[in-house]
Tab-separated table of C-alpha atoms in Angstrom:
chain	number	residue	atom	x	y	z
A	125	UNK	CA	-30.651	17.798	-15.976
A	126	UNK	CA	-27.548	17.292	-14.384
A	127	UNK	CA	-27.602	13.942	-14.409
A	128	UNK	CA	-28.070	13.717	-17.862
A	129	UNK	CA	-25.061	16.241	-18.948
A	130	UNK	CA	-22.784	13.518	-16.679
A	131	UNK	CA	-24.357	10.643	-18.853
A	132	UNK	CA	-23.505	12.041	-21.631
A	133	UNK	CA	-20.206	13.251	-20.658
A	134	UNK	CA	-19.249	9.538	-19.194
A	135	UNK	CA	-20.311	8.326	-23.024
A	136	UNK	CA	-17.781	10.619	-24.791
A	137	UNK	CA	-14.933	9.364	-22.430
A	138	UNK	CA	-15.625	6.082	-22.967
A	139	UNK	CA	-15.445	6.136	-26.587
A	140	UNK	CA	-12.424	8.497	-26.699
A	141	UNK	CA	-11.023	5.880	-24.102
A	142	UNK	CA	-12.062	3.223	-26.629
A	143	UNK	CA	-8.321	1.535	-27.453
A	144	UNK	CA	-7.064	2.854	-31.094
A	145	UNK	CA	-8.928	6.014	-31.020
A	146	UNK	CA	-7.028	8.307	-28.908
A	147	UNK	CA	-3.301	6.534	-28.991
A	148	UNK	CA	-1.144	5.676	-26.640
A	149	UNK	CA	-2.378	7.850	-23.978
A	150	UNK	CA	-4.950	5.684	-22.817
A	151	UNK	CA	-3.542	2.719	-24.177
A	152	UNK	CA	-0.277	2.193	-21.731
A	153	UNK	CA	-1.262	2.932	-17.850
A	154	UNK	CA	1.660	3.481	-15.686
A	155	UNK	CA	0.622	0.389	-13.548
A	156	UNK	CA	-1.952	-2.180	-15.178
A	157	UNK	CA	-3.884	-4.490	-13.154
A	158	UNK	CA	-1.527	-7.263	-14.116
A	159	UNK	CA	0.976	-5.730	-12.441
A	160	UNK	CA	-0.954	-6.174	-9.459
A	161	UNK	CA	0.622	-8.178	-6.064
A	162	UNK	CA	-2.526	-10.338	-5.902
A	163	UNK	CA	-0.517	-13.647	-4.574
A	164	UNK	CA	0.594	-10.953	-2.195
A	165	UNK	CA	-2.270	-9.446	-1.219
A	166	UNK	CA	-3.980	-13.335	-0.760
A	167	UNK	CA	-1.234	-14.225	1.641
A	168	UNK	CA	-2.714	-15.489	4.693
A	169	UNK	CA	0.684	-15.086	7.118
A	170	UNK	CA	3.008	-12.140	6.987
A	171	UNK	CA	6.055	-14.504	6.405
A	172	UNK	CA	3.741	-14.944	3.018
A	173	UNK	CA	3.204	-11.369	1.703
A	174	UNK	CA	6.437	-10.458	2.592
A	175	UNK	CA	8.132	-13.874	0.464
A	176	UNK	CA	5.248	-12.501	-2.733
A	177	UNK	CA	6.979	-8.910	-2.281
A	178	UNK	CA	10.444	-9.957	-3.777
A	179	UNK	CA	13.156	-12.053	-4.108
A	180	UNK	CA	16.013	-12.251	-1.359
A	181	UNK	CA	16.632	-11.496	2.613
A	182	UNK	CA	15.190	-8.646	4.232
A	183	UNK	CA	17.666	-6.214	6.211
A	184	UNK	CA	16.378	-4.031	9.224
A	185	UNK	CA	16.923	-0.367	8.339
A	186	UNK	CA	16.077	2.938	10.625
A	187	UNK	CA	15.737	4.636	7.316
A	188	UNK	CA	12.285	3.503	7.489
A	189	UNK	CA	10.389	6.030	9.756
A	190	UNK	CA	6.895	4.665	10.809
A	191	UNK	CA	4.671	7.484	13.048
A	192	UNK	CA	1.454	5.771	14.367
A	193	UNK	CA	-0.400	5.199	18.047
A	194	UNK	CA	1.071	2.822	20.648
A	195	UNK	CA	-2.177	2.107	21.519
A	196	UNK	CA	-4.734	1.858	18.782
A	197	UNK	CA	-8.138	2.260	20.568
A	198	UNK	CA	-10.384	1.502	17.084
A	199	UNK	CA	-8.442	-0.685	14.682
A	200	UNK	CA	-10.917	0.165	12.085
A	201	UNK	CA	-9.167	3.069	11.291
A	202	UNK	CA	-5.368	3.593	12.487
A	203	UNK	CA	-3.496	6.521	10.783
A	204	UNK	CA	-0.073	5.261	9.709
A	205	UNK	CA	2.617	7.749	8.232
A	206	UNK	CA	5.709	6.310	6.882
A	207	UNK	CA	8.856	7.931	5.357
A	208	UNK	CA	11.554	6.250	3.759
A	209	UNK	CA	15.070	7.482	4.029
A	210	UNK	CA	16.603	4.921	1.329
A	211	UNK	CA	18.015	6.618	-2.025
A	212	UNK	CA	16.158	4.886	-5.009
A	213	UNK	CA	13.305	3.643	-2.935
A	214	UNK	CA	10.729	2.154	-5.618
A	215	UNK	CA	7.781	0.409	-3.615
A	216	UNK	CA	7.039	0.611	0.052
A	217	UNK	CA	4.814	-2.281	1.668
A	218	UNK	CA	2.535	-2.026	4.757
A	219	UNK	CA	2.285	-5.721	6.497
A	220	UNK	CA	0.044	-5.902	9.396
A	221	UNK	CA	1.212	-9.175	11.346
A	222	UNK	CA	-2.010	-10.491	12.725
A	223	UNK	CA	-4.158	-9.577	9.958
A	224	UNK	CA	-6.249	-11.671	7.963
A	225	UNK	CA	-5.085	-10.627	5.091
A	226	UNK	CA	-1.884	-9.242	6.361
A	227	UNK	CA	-0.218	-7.322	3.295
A	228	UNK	CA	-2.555	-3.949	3.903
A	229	UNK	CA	-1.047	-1.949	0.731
A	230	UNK	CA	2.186	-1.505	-1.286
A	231	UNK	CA	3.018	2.081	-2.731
A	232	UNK	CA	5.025	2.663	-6.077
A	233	UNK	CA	7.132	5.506	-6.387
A	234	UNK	CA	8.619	7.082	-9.732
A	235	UNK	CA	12.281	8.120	-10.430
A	236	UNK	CA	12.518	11.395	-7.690
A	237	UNK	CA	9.482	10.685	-5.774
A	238	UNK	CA	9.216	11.451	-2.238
A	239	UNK	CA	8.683	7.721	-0.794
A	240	UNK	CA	6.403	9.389	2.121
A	241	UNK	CA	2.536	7.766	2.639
A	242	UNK	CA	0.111	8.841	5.039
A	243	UNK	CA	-2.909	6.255	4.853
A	244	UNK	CA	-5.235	4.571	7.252
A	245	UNK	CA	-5.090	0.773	7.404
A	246	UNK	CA	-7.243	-2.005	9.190
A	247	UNK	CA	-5.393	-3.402	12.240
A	248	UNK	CA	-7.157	-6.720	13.592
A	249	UNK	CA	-5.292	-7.450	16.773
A	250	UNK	CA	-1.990	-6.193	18.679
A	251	UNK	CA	0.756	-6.551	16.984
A	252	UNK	CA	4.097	-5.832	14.835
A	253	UNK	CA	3.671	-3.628	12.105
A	254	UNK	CA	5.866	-4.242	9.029
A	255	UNK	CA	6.952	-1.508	6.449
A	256	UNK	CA	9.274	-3.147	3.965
A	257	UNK	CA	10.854	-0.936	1.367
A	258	UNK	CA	11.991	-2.166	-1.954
A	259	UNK	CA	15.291	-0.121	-3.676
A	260	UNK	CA	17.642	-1.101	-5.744
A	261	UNK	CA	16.398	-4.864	-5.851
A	262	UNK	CA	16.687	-5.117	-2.392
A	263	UNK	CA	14.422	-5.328	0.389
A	264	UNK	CA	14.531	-2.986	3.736
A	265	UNK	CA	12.384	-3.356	6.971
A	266	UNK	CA	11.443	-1.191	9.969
A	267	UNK	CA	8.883	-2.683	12.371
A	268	UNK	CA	6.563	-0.949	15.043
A	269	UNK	CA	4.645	-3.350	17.933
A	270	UNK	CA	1.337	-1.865	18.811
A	271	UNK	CA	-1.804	-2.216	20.801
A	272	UNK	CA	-5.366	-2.527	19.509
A	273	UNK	CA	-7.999	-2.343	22.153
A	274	UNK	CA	-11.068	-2.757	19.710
A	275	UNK	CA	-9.911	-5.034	16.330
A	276	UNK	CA	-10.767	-3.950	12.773
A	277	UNK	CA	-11.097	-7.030	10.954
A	278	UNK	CA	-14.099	-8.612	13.267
């Protein structure tokens, strides 16, 4: 019975989701899948992701505050925290180094947002770490060298 209520339900949001039937709403997303980094996030080298992430040098900055293990004993799973300290900040990029696919997500902050993300990534092998911060249409980096003992990517 229940799953038929949720049928149902998931019908009426469609159509009310339909576009033209409920307005703009629906209609404009805050960040639509053509917005996406997918060069980015295809980059095989970190030198890569970080070129796809914008335009310009990238200057070192300890406004960037990374908390995460020294020594990652399951890379399947690491817990990374990052805060940054930079007024404006507007995106903030996680780049694995030795990766695969070494861009591991990019966060988009609005106007006032705290730019603070605590997320678990995939680390493949030890490493540097890469957080790059984009504000004001220029690009900031902090950078954190750890060890994995047992790779997530394998």
């Amino acid at each position: 019975m229940k799953r038929r209520a949720l049928l149902q339900g998931s019908s009426v949001a469609f159509v009310l989701a339909a576009p033209g039937l409920v307005g703009p709403v629906f209609a404009q997303p805050a960040l639509s899948t053509a917005d996406w980094n997918r060069a980015g996030f295809e980059a095989k080298t970190a030198a890569e992701a970080i070129r796809h992430l914008g335009s310009g040098s990238v200057v070192a900055s300890r406004d960037i505050l990374i908390e995460m293990q020294d020594v990652i004993e399951n890379g399947a799973r690491t817990r990374i925290e990052v805060t940054s300290r930079i007024p404006n900040t507007q995106a903030l990029s996680i780049v694995t180094d030795r990766n695969p696919y070494p861009l591991a997500a990019t966060f988009h902050f609005a106007n006032g947002a705290e730019p603070y993300v605590s997320t678990l990534i995939k680390v493949a092998e030890s490493g540097t770490i890469r957080v790059i911060v984009s504000a004001d249409g220029r690009l900031h980096a902090a950078t954190r060298d750890v060890k994995t003992t047992i790779g997530g990517c394998g």
